């Protein structure tokens, strides 16, 4: 079983739609959680950290469920510019290692 | 200017050649990392360094070596390149003072080994 699992998608949604991505992680001792965004052939960019109480940044809302080892990202009012791959990332291990999911691809169309 | 830079951005080489990829950062972070990314896979950690005198192997260090020349510079070498090392390579940094340990990535080096 992979340490971080995501649905690869693609999720094809119209502009203005709300879309949600889920991610599960296997190590219950994981310490920090993130969503990164990666455009084709570019570097991953930190979208947001995920806090235990959940957090919101504009149109983006992240939730963490430690009991179920589950992380989610909700994007409201999707824009064309939101088209990208979204990486679920978990900090695990005694040496602060980031574990990356393979990503969920989002395509927003007019 | 970018906070994390990588050179070269693209490189094509032949099997058996020695290749060095370089990473520099102006973020003032003490921790630096090298990852590779293959299509459809998550990033895999090759090596990491928590300060100039600290070097650690990651998941896939075989065939690679690193050098931390200064706090701001971290180089990755392929001693004898082979075709399955064709991938996108990213350098990243993080700040020991960040309680969440987020990492920040350079633009990547696309390496092709023929």
PDB file of N, CA and C in Angstrom, chain B residues 14-59:
ATOM      1  N   UNK B  14      24.840  11.050 -22.404  1.00  0.00           N
ATOM      2  CA  UNK B  14      24.931   9.661 -22.840  1.00  0.00           C
ATOM      3  C   UNK B  14      25.213   8.743 -21.664  1.00  0.00           C
ATOM      4  N   UNK B  15      24.856   7.507 -21.832  1.00  0.00           N
ATOM      5  CA  UNK B  15      25.105   6.488 -20.803  1.00  0.00           C
ATOM      6  C   UNK B  15      26.586   6.467 -20.443  1.00  0.00           C
ATOM      7  N   UNK B  16      26.847   6.437 -19.127  1.00  0.00           N
ATOM      8  CA  UNK B  16      28.212   6.347 -18.650  1.00  0.00           C
ATOM      9  C   UNK B  16      28.854   7.682 -18.310  1.00  0.00           C
ATOM     10  N   UNK B  17      28.251   8.779 -18.737  1.00  0.00           N
ATOM     11  CA  UNK B  17      28.812  10.093 -18.451  1.00  0.00           C
ATOM     12  C   UNK B  17      28.535  10.507 -17.009  1.00  0.00           C
ATOM     13  N   UNK B  18      29.434  11.322 -16.455  1.00  0.00           N
ATOM     14  CA  UNK B  18      29.212  11.901 -15.126  1.00  0.00           C
ATOM     15  C   UNK B  18      28.529  13.255 -15.301  1.00  0.00           C
ATOM     16  N   UNK B  19      27.489  13.443 -14.516  1.00  0.00           N
ATOM     17  CA  UNK B  19      26.680  14.663 -14.631  1.00  0.00           C
ATOM     18  C   UNK B  19      26.542  15.306 -13.263  1.00  0.00           C
ATOM     19  N   UNK B  20      26.606  16.639 -13.231  1.00  0.00           N
ATOM     20  CA  UNK B  20      26.362  17.352 -11.982  1.00  0.00           C
ATOM     21  C   UNK B  20      25.209  18.328 -12.177  1.00  0.00           C
ATOM     22  N   UNK B  21      24.271  18.282 -11.263  1.00  0.00           N
ATOM     23  CA  UNK B  21      23.165  19.237 -11.228  1.00  0.00           C
ATOM     24  C   UNK B  21      23.370  20.136 -10.020  1.00  0.00           C
ATOM     25  N   UNK B  22      23.160  21.437 -10.224  1.00  0.00           N
ATOM     26  CA  UNK B  22      23.451  22.365  -9.141  1.00  0.00           C
ATOM     27  C   UNK B  22      22.195  23.084  -8.665  1.00  0.00           C
ATOM     28  N   UNK B  23      22.200  23.398  -7.400  1.00  0.00           N
ATOM     29  CA  UNK B  23      21.074  24.077  -6.768  1.00  0.00           C
ATOM     30  C   UNK B  23      21.618  25.174  -5.854  1.00  0.00           C
ATOM     31  N   UNK B  24      21.041  26.350  -5.984  1.00  0.00           N
ATOM     32  CA  UNK B  24      21.392  27.465  -5.104  1.00  0.00           C
ATOM     33  C   UNK B  24      20.116  28.096  -4.561  1.00  0.00           C
ATOM     34  N   UNK B  25      20.208  28.615  -3.339  1.00  0.00           N
ATOM     35  CA  UNK B  25      19.028  29.246  -2.751  1.00  0.00           C
ATOM     36  C   UNK B  25      19.408  30.515  -1.998  1.00  0.00           C
ATOM     37  N   UNK B  26      18.492  31.469  -2.044  1.00  0.00           N
ATOM     38  CA  UNK B  26      18.683  32.736  -1.340  1.00  0.00           C
ATOM     39  C   UNK B  26      17.659  32.893  -0.211  1.00  0.00           C
ATOM     40  N   UNK B  27      17.011  31.799   0.141  1.00  0.00           N
ATOM     41  CA  UNK B  27      15.974  31.855   1.188  1.00  0.00           C
ATOM     42  C   UNK B  27      16.578  31.850   2.590  1.00  0.00           C
ATOM     43  N   UNK B  28      17.855  31.524   2.687  1.00  0.00           N
ATOM     44  CA  UNK B  28      18.469  31.453   4.009  1.00  0.00           C
ATOM     45  C   UNK B  28      18.089  30.199   4.778  1.00  0.00           C
ATOM     46  N   UNK B  29      17.538  29.213   4.072  1.00  0.00           N
ATOM     47  CA  UNK B  29      17.150  27.962   4.723  1.00  0.00           C
ATOM     48  C   UNK B  29      18.371  27.081   4.927  1.00  0.00           C
ATOM     49  N   UNK B  30      18.309  26.299   6.010  1.00  0.00           N
ATOM     50  CA  UNK B  30      19.442  25.429   6.295  1.00  0.00           C
ATOM     51  C   UNK B  30      19.267  24.033   5.699  1.00  0.00           C
ATOM     52  N   UNK B  31      18.049  23.642   5.422  1.00  0.00           N
ATOM     53  CA  UNK B  31      17.795  22.285   4.949  1.00  0.00           C
ATOM     54  C   UNK B  31      17.590  22.279   3.438  1.00  0.00           C
ATOM     55  N   UNK B  32      18.235  21.312   2.777  1.00  0.00           N
ATOM     56  CA  UNK B  32      18.096  21.207   1.331  1.00  0.00           C
ATOM     57  C   UNK B  32      17.908  19.742   0.939  1.00  0.00           C
ATOM     58  N   UNK B  33      17.230  19.540  -0.185  1.00  0.00           N
ATOM     59  CA  UNK B  33      16.800  18.209  -0.603  1.00  0.00           C
ATOM     60  C   UNK B  33      16.961  18.074  -2.109  1.00  0.00           C
ATOM     61  N   UNK B  34      17.150  16.840  -2.566  1.00  0.00           N
ATOM     62  CA  UNK B  34      17.062  16.511  -3.975  1.00  0.00           C
ATOM     63  C   UNK B  34      16.016  15.419  -4.166  1.00  0.00           C
ATOM     64  N   UNK B  35      15.124  15.641  -5.153  1.00  0.00           N
ATOM     65  CA  UNK B  35      14.079  14.692  -5.499  1.00  0.00           C
ATOM     66  C   UNK B  35      14.159  14.394  -6.999  1.00  0.00           C
ATOM     67  N   UNK B  36      13.606  13.236  -7.365  1.00  0.00           N
ATOM     68  CA  UNK B  36      13.352  12.997  -8.774  1.00  0.00           C
ATOM     69  C   UNK B  36      11.868  12.697  -8.948  1.00  0.00           C
ATOM     70  N   UNK B  37      11.374  13.043 -10.137  1.00  0.00           N
ATOM     71  CA  UNK B  37       9.978  12.781 -10.445  1.00  0.00           C
ATOM     72  C   UNK B  37       9.909  12.077 -11.786  1.00  0.00           C
ATOM     73  N   UNK B  38       9.222  10.941 -11.791  1.00  0.00           N
ATOM     74  CA  UNK B  38       8.970  10.192 -13.010  1.00  0.00           C
ATOM     75  C   UNK B  38       7.489  10.325 -13.343  1.00  0.00           C
ATOM     76  N   UNK B  39       7.142  10.282 -14.619  1.00  0.00           N
ATOM     77  CA  UNK B  39       5.745  10.473 -15.023  1.00  0.00           C
ATOM     78  C   UNK B  39       4.795   9.557 -14.265  1.00  0.00           C
ATOM     79  N   UNK B  40       3.744  10.141 -13.713  1.00  0.00           N
ATOM     80  CA  UNK B  40       2.721   9.348 -13.023  1.00  0.00           C
ATOM     81  C   UNK B  40       3.092   8.916 -11.620  1.00  0.00           C
ATOM     82  N   UNK B  41       4.273   9.301 -11.170  1.00  0.00           N
ATOM     83  CA  UNK B  41       4.705   8.909  -9.828  1.00  0.00           C
ATOM     84  C   UNK B  41       4.888  10.142  -8.956  1.00  0.00           C
ATOM     85  N   UNK B  42       4.822   9.918  -7.650  1.00  0.00           N
ATOM     86  CA  UNK B  42       5.122  11.000  -6.718  1.00  0.00           C
ATOM     87  C   UNK B  42       6.612  11.284  -6.699  1.00  0.00           C
ATOM     88  N   UNK B  43       6.983  12.404  -6.101  1.00  0.00           N
ATOM     89  CA  UNK B  43       8.392  12.740  -5.979  1.00  0.00           C
ATOM     90  C   UNK B  43       9.074  11.756  -5.033  1.00  0.00           C
ATOM     91  N   UNK B  44      10.271  11.362  -5.384  1.00  0.00           N
ATOM     92  CA  UNK B  44      11.042  10.446  -4.558  1.00  0.00           C
ATOM     93  C   UNK B  44      12.301  11.161  -4.068  1.00  0.00           C
ATOM     94  N   UNK B  45      12.586  11.000  -2.797  1.00  0.00           N
ATOM     95  CA  UNK B  45      13.721  11.680  -2.167  1.00  0.00           C
ATOM     96  C   UNK B  45      15.017  10.936  -2.466  1.00  0.00           C
ATOM     97  N   UNK B  46      16.004  11.665  -2.967  1.00  0.00           N
ATOM     98  CA  UNK B  46      17.299  11.068  -3.299  1.00  0.00           C
ATOM     99  C   UNK B  46      18.283  11.268  -2.141  1.00  0.00           C
ATOM    100  N   UNK B  47      18.501  12.511  -1.765  1.00  0.00           N
ATOM    101  CA  UNK B  47      19.390  12.870  -0.654  1.00  0.00           C
ATOM    102  C   UNK B  47      18.835  14.119   0.020  1.00  0.00           C
ATOM    103  N   UNK B  48      19.241  14.305   1.279  1.00  0.00           N
ATOM    104  CA  UNK B  48      18.898  15.543   1.961  1.00  0.00           C
ATOM    105  C   UNK B  48      20.021  15.932   2.903  1.00  0.00           C
ATOM    106  N   UNK B  49      20.017  17.235   3.246  1.00  0.00           N
ATOM    107  CA  UNK B  49      21.086  17.778   4.081  1.00  0.00           C
ATOM    108  C   UNK B  49      20.482  18.803   5.026  1.00  0.00           C
ATOM    109  N   UNK B  50      20.735  18.641   6.307  1.00  0.00           N
ATOM    110  CA  UNK B  50      20.165  19.568   7.280  1.00  0.00           C
ATOM    111  C   UNK B  50      21.113  20.720   7.608  1.00  0.00           C
ATOM    112  N   UNK B  51      22.386  20.570   7.281  1.00  0.00           N
ATOM    113  CA  UNK B  51      23.315  21.689   7.325  1.00  0.00           C
ATOM    114  C   UNK B  51      24.557  21.281   6.548  1.00  0.00           C
ATOM    115  N   UNK B  52      25.543  22.147   6.511  1.00  0.00           N
ATOM    116  CA  UNK B  52      26.696  21.943   5.631  1.00  0.00           C
ATOM    117  C   UNK B  52      27.428  20.631   5.930  1.00  0.00           C
ATOM    118  N   UNK B  53      27.457  20.210   7.157  1.00  0.00           N
ATOM    119  CA  UNK B  53      28.200  19.000   7.508  1.00  0.00           C
ATOM    120  C   UNK B  53      27.323  17.761   7.601  1.00  0.00           C
ATOM    121  N   UNK B  54      26.097  17.878   7.170  1.00  0.00           N
ATOM    122  CA  UNK B  54      25.141  16.783   7.321  1.00  0.00           C
ATOM    123  C   UNK B  54      24.620  16.339   5.957  1.00  0.00           C
ATOM    124  N   UNK B  55      24.824  15.069   5.613  1.00  0.00           N
ATOM    125  CA  UNK B  55      24.338  14.500   4.352  1.00  0.00           C
ATOM    126  C   UNK B  55      23.654  13.186   4.696  1.00  0.00           C
ATOM    127  N   UNK B  56      22.480  12.973   4.124  1.00  0.00           N
ATOM    128  CA  UNK B  56      21.717  11.761   4.414  1.00  0.00           C
ATOM    129  C   UNK B  56      21.112  11.178   3.147  1.00  0.00           C
ATOM    130  N   UNK B  57      21.082   9.851   3.090  1.00  0.00           N
ATOM    131  CA  UNK B  57      20.469   9.189   1.946  1.00  0.00           C
ATOM    132  C   UNK B  57      18.953   9.204   2.082  1.00  0.00           C
ATOM    133  N   UNK B  58      18.307   9.321   0.925  1.00  0.00           N
ATOM    134  CA  UNK B  58      16.861   9.198   0.875  1.00  0.00           C
ATOM    135  C   UNK B  58      16.467   7.820   0.398  1.00  0.00           C
ATOM    136  N   UNK B  59      15.297   7.755  -0.252  1.00  0.00           N
ATOM    137  CA  UNK B  59      14.760   6.454  -0.682  1.00  0.00           C
ATOM    138  C   UNK B  59      15.539   5.816  -1.821  1.00  0.00           C
TER     139      UNK B  59
END
